[in-house]
Coordinates of C-alpha atoms and ligand atoms in Angstrom, one line a residue:
X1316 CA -49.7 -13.4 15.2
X1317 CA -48.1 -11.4 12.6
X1318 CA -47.2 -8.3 14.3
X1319 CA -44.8 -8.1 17.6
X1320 CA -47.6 -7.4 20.4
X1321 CA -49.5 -11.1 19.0
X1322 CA -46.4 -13.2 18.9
X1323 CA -45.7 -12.1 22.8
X1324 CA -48.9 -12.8 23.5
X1325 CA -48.6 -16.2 22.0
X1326 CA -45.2 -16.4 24.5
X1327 CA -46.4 -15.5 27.7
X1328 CA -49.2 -18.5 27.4
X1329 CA -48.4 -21.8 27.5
X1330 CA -47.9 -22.9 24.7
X1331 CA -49.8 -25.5 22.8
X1332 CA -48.9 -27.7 19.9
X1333 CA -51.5 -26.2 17.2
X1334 CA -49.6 -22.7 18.0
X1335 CA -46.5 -24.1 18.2
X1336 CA -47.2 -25.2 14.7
X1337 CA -47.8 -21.7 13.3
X1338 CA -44.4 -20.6 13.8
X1339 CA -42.9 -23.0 10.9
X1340 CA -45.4 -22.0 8.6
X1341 CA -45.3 -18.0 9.1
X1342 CA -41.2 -18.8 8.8
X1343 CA -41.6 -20.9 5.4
X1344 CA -43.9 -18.5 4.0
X1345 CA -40.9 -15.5 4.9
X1346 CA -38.0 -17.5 3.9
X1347 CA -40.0 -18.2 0.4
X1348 CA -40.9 -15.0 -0.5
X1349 CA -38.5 -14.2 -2.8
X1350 CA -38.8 -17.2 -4.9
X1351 CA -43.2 -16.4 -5.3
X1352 CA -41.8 -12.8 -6.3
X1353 CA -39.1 -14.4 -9.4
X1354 CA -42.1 -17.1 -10.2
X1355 CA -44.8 -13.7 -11.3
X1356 CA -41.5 -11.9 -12.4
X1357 CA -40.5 -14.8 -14.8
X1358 CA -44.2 -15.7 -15.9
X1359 CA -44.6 -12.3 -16.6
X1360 CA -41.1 -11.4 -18.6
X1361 CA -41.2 -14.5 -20.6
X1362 CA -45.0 -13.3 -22.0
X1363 CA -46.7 -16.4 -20.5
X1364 CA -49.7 -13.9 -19.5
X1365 CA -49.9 -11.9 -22.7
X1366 CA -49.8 -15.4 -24.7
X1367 CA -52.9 -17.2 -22.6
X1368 CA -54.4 -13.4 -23.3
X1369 CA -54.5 -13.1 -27.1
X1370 CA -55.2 -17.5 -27.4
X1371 CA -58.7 -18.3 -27.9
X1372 CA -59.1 -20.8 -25.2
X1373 CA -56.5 -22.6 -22.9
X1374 CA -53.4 -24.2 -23.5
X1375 CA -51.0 -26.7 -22.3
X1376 CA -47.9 -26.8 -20.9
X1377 CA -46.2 -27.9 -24.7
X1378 CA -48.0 -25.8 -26.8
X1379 CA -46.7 -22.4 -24.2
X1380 CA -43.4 -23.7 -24.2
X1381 CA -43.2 -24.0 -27.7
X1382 CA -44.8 -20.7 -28.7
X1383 CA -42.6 -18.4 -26.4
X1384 CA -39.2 -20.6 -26.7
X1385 CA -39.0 -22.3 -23.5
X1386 CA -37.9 -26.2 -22.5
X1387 CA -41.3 -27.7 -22.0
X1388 CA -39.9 -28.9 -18.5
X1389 CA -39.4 -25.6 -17.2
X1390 CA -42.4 -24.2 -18.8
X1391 CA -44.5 -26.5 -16.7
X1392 CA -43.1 -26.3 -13.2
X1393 CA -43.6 -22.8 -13.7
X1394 CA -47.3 -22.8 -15.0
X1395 CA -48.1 -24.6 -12.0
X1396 CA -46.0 -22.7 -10.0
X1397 CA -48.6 -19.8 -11.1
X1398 CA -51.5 -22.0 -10.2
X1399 CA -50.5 -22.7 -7.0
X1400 CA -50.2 -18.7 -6.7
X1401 CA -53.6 -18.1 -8.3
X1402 CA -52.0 -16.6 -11.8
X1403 CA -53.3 -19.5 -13.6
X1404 CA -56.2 -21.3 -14.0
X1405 CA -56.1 -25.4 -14.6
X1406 CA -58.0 -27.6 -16.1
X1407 CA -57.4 -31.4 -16.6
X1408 CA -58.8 -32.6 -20.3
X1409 CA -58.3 -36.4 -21.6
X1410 CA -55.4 -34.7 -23.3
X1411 CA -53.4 -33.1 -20.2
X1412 CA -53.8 -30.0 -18.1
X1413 CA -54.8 -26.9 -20.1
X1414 CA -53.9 -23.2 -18.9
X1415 CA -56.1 -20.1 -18.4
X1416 CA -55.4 -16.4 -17.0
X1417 CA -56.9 -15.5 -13.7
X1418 CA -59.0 -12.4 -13.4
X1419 CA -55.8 -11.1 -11.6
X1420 CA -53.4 -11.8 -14.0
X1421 CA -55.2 -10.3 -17.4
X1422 CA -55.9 -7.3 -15.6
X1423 CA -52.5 -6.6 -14.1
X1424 CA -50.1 -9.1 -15.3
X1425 CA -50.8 -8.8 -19.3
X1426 CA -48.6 -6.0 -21.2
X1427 CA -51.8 -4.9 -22.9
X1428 CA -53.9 -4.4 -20.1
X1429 CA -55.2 -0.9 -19.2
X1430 CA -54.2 -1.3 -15.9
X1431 CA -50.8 -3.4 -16.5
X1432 CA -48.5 -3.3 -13.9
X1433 CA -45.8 -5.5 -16.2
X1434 CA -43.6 -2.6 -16.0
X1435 CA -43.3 -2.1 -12.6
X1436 CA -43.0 -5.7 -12.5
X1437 CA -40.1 -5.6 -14.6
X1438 CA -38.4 -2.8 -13.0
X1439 CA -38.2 -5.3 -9.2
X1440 CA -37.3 -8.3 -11.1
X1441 CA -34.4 -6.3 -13.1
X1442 CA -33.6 -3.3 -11.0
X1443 CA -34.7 -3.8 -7.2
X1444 CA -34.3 -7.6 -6.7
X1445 CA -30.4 -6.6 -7.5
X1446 CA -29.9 -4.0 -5.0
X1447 CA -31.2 -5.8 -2.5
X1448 CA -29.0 -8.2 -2.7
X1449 CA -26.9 -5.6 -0.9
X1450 CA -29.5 -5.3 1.6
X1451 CA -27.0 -6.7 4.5
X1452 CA -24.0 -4.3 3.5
X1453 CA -26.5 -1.0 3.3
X1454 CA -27.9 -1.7 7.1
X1455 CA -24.7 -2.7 8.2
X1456 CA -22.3 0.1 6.2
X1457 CA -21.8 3.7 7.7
X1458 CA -23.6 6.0 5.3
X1459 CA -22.8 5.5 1.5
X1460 CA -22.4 9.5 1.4
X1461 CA -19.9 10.0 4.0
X1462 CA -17.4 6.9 2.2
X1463 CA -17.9 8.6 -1.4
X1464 CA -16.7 11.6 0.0
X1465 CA -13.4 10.5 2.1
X1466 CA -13.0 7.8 -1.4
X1467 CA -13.1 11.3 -3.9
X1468 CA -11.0 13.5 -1.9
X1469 CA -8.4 11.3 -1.8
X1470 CA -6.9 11.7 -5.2
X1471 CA -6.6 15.7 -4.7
X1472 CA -4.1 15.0 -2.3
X1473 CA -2.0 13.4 -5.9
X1474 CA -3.8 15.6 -8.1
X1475 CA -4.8 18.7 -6.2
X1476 CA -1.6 20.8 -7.0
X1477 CA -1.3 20.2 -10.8
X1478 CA -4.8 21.1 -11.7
X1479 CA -5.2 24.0 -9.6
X1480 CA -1.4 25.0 -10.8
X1481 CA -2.6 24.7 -14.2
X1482 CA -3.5 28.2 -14.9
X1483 CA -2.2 31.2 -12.9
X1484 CA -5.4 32.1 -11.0
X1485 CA -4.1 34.7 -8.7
X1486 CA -6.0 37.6 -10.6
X1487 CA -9.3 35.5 -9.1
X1488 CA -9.9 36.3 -5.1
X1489 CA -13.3 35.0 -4.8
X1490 CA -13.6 31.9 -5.4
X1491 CA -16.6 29.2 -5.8
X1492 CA -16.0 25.4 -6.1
X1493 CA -19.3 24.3 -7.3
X1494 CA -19.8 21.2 -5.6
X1495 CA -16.5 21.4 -3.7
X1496 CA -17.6 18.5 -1.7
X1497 CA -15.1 17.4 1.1
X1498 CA -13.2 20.7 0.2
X1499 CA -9.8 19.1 -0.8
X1500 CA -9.2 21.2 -3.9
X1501 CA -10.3 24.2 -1.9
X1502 CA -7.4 23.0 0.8
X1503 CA -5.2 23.0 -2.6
X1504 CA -6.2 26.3 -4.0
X1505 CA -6.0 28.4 -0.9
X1506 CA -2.6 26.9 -0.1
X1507 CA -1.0 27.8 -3.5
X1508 CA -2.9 31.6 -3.7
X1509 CA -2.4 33.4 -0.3
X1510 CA -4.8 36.1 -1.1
X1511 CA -7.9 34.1 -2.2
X1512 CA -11.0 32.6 -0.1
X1513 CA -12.6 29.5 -1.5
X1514 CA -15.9 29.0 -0.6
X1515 CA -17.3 25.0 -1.0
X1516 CA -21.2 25.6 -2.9
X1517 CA -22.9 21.7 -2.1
X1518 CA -25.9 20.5 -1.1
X1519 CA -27.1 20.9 2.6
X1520 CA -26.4 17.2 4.2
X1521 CA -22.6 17.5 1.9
X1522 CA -22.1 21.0 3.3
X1523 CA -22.5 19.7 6.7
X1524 CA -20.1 16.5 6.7
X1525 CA -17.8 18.5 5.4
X1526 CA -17.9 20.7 8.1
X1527 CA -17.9 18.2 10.8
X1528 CA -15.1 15.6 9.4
X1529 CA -13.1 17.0 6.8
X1530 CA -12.5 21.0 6.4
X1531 CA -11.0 22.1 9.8
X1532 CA -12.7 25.2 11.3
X1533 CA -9.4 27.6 11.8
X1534 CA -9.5 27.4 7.9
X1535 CA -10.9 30.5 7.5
X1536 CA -10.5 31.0 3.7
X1537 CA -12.7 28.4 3.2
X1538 CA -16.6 28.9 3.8
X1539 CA -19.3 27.0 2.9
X1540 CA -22.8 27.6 0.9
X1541 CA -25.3 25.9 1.0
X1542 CA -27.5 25.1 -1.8
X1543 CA -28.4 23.3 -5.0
X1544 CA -26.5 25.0 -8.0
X1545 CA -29.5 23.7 -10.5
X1546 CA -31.8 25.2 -8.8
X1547 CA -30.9 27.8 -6.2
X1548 CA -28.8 31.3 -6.8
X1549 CA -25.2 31.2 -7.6
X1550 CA -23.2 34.0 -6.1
X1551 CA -21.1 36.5 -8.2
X1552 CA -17.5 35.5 -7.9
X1553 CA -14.4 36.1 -10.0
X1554 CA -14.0 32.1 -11.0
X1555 CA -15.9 28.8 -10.2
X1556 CA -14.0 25.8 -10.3
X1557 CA -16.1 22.4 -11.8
X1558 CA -14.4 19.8 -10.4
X1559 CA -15.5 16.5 -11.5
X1560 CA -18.9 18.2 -11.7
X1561 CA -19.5 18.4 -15.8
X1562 CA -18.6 14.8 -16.4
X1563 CA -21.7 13.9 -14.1
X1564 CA -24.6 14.9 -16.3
X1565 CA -25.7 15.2 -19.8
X1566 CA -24.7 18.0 -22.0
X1567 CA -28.3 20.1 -22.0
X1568 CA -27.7 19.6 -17.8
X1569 CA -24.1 21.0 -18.2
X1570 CA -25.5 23.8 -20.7
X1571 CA -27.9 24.8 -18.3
X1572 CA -25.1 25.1 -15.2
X1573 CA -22.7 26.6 -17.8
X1574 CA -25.0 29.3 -18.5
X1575 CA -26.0 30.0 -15.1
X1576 CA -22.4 30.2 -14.4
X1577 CA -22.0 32.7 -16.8
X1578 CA -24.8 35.0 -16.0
X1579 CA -23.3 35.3 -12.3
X1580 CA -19.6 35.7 -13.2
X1581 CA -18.1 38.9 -12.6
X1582 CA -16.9 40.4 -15.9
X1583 CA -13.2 39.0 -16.3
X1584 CA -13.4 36.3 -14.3
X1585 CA -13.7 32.7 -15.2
X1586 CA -14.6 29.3 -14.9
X1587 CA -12.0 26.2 -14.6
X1588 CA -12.8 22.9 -15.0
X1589 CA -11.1 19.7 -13.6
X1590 CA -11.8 16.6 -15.3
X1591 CA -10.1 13.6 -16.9
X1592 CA -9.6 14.0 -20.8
X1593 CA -10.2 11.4 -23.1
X1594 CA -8.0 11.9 -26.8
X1595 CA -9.9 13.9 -29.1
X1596 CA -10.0 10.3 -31.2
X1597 CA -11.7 8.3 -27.9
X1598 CA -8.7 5.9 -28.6
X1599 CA -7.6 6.9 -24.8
X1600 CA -5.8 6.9 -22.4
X1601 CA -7.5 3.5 -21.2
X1602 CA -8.3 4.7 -17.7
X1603 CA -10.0 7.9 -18.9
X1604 CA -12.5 5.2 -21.0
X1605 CA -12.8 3.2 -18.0
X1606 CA -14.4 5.8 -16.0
X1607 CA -16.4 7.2 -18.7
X1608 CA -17.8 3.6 -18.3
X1609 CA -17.9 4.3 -14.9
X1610 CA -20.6 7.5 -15.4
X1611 CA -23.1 5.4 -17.6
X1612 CA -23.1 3.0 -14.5
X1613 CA -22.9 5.7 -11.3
X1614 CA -24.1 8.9 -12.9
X1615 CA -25.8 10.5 -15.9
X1616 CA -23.0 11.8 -17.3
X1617 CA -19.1 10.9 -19.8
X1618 CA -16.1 11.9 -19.8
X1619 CA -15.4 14.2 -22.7
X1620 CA -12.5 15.7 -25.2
X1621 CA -11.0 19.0 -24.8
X1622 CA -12.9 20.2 -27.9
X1623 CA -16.0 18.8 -26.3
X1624 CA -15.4 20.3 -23.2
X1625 CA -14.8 23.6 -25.2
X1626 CA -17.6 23.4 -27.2
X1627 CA -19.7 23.5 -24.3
X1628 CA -17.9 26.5 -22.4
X1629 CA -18.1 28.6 -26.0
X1630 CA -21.8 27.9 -26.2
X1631 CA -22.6 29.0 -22.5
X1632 CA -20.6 32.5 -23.8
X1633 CA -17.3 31.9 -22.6
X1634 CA -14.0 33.1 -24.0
X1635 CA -10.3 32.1 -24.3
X1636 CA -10.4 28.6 -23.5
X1637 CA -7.1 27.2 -22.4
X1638 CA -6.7 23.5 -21.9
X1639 CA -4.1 22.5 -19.7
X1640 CA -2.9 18.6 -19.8
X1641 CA -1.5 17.8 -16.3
X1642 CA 0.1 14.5 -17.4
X1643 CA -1.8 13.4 -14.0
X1644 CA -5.3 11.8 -14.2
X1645 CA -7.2 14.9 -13.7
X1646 CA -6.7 17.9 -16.3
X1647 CA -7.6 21.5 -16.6
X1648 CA -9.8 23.6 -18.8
X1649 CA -10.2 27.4 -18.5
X1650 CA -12.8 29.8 -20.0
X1651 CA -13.0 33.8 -19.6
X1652 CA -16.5 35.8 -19.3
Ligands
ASE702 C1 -18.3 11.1 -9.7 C2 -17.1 10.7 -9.5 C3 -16.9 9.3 -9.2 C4 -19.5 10.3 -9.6 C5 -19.3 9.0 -9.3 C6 -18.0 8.5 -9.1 C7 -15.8 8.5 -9.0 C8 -16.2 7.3 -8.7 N1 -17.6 7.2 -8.7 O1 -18.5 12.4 -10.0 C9 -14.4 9.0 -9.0 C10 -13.8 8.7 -10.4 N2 -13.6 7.3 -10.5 C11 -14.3 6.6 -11.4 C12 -14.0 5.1 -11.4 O2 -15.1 7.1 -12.2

């Protein structure tokens, strides 16, 4: 019945009432799924199993309510809610109905339990049960990957030319762009220094949709590599532009990229960052703070100052760091090996 090969099965016969009445119940029990989920998700968060754990026998609806801070309404839907889902126990006294745990829910649903499960539990009810409510726009969308990239190479095209104009880096002929993405800063750099190549360093599946939609092949200063610069080789080069890379992780994750940088940087060359500065205050500009907002929601990373920016370059060994302000909303930051 459940699966496809029983429900055709059930078609092709003729059908009878009794079978015809299956199909409303497997549909109810679908449709209500959810709402069983948010009723052991609720129980759960509001401590209703860890109270009936640590009580010495059971308790009503009232005496729950009042202990963990509910309306005594609410409170009792719910607890029998969780009987009807075989999470609580019932039993009628002179008094009223009295609550127990189930075998089930002290040895999975209770935060003390050995073999809890309350914070998995948690992590659905807060975490999951949110994304899915985007279920519909992820089956429907073209691949989330492929939009950040066309939505991020956009602004180079406003940008592009100031940052990369920032610095004279015509002394630099090989060039990296670590995690060059779509490849529009590479587009930039090669069109405003004649005699270097750019090659785009990004992951395998980025690498390849770059190739295919964005970075046409007659460009042939721009090659690709393939790789993971965390873990994987960097290349010796003369400078490695960070583009909107350092602002995505955590300063012992930049530290370690910074370093590796370093180590594979051909004496005299460089690194050059691209990133939007907040003031050395934090007071601003406003749509600097709004991205750094941005990171703590998309990424693991902030946006930084110039002296936090520099801090980090000095500490991974490089030299003569220059900031650049653009008056644009991406700056410039270079450092000398
Ligand atoms: C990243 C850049 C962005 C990671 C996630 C991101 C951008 C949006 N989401 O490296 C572009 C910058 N814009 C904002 C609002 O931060």
């Amino acid at each position: 019945m459940m699966n496809a090969r029983g429900s055709l099965t059930v078609r092709r016969r003729k059908m009878s009432s009794t079978e015809d009445l299956d199909y409303p119940q497997i549909l109810f029990q679908y449709n209500n799924g959810f709402l069983v989920s948010k009723i052991m998700f609720t129980a759960c968060e509001l401590g209703v199993f860890d109270l009936l754990l640590e009580s010495e026998g059971p308790l009503s609806s009232d005496a729950i309510a009042e202990r963990l801070g509910t309306s005594a309404s609410g409170m009792e839907r719910l607890l029998d809610a969780c009987v009807g889902l075989k999470l609580l126990g019932v039993e009628m006294k002179s008094e009223g109905a009295f609550y127990r745990n189930t075998e089930l829910s002290n040895l999975y649903l209770t935060k003390s339990s050995p073999k809890s499960q309350y914070h998995n539990l948690m992590y659905y009810s807060k975490t999951v049960y949110l994304c899915w409510h985007y279920l519909t726009d992820a089956v429907r969308s073209e691949e989330e990957m492929i939009k950040f990239m066309y939505g991020l190479n956009a602004i180079w095209s406003i940008c592009g030319r100031d940052v990369i104009g920032a610095f004279d880096l015509s002394p630099f002929t090989i060039i990296y762009d670590l995690g060059g993405c779509a490849g529009g800063l590479a587009q930039e750099c090669i069109s405003l220094y004649p005699n270097s190549t750019v090659t785009i360093y990004d992951l395998p599946k980025v690498v390849q949709v770059a190739k295919e939609r964005f970075v046409p092949p007659e460009e042939r200063r721009i090659t690709f590599h393939e790789g993971d610069f965390f873990k994987d080789p960097i290349p010796e080069a003369d400078l490695y532009i960070l583009a909107r890379i350092l602002h995505d992780w955590a300063d012992d994750k930049c530290m370690q990229l910074l370093a590796k940088i370093h180590k594979a940087c051909k004496p005299g060359g460089g690194v050059l960052l691209v990133e939007t500065l907040l003031n050395e205050d934090k007071t601003g500009p406003l749509e600097t703070q709004l991205y750094s907002m941005n990171m703590l929601v998309q990424a693991e990373g902030k946006e930084r100052t110039p002296a936090e920016y520099s801090k980090l370059l000095a500490a991974a060994g490089f030299r003569e760091i220059q900031v650049k302000k653009t008056g644009k909303l991406y700056d410039a930051i270079l450092g000398r090996k």
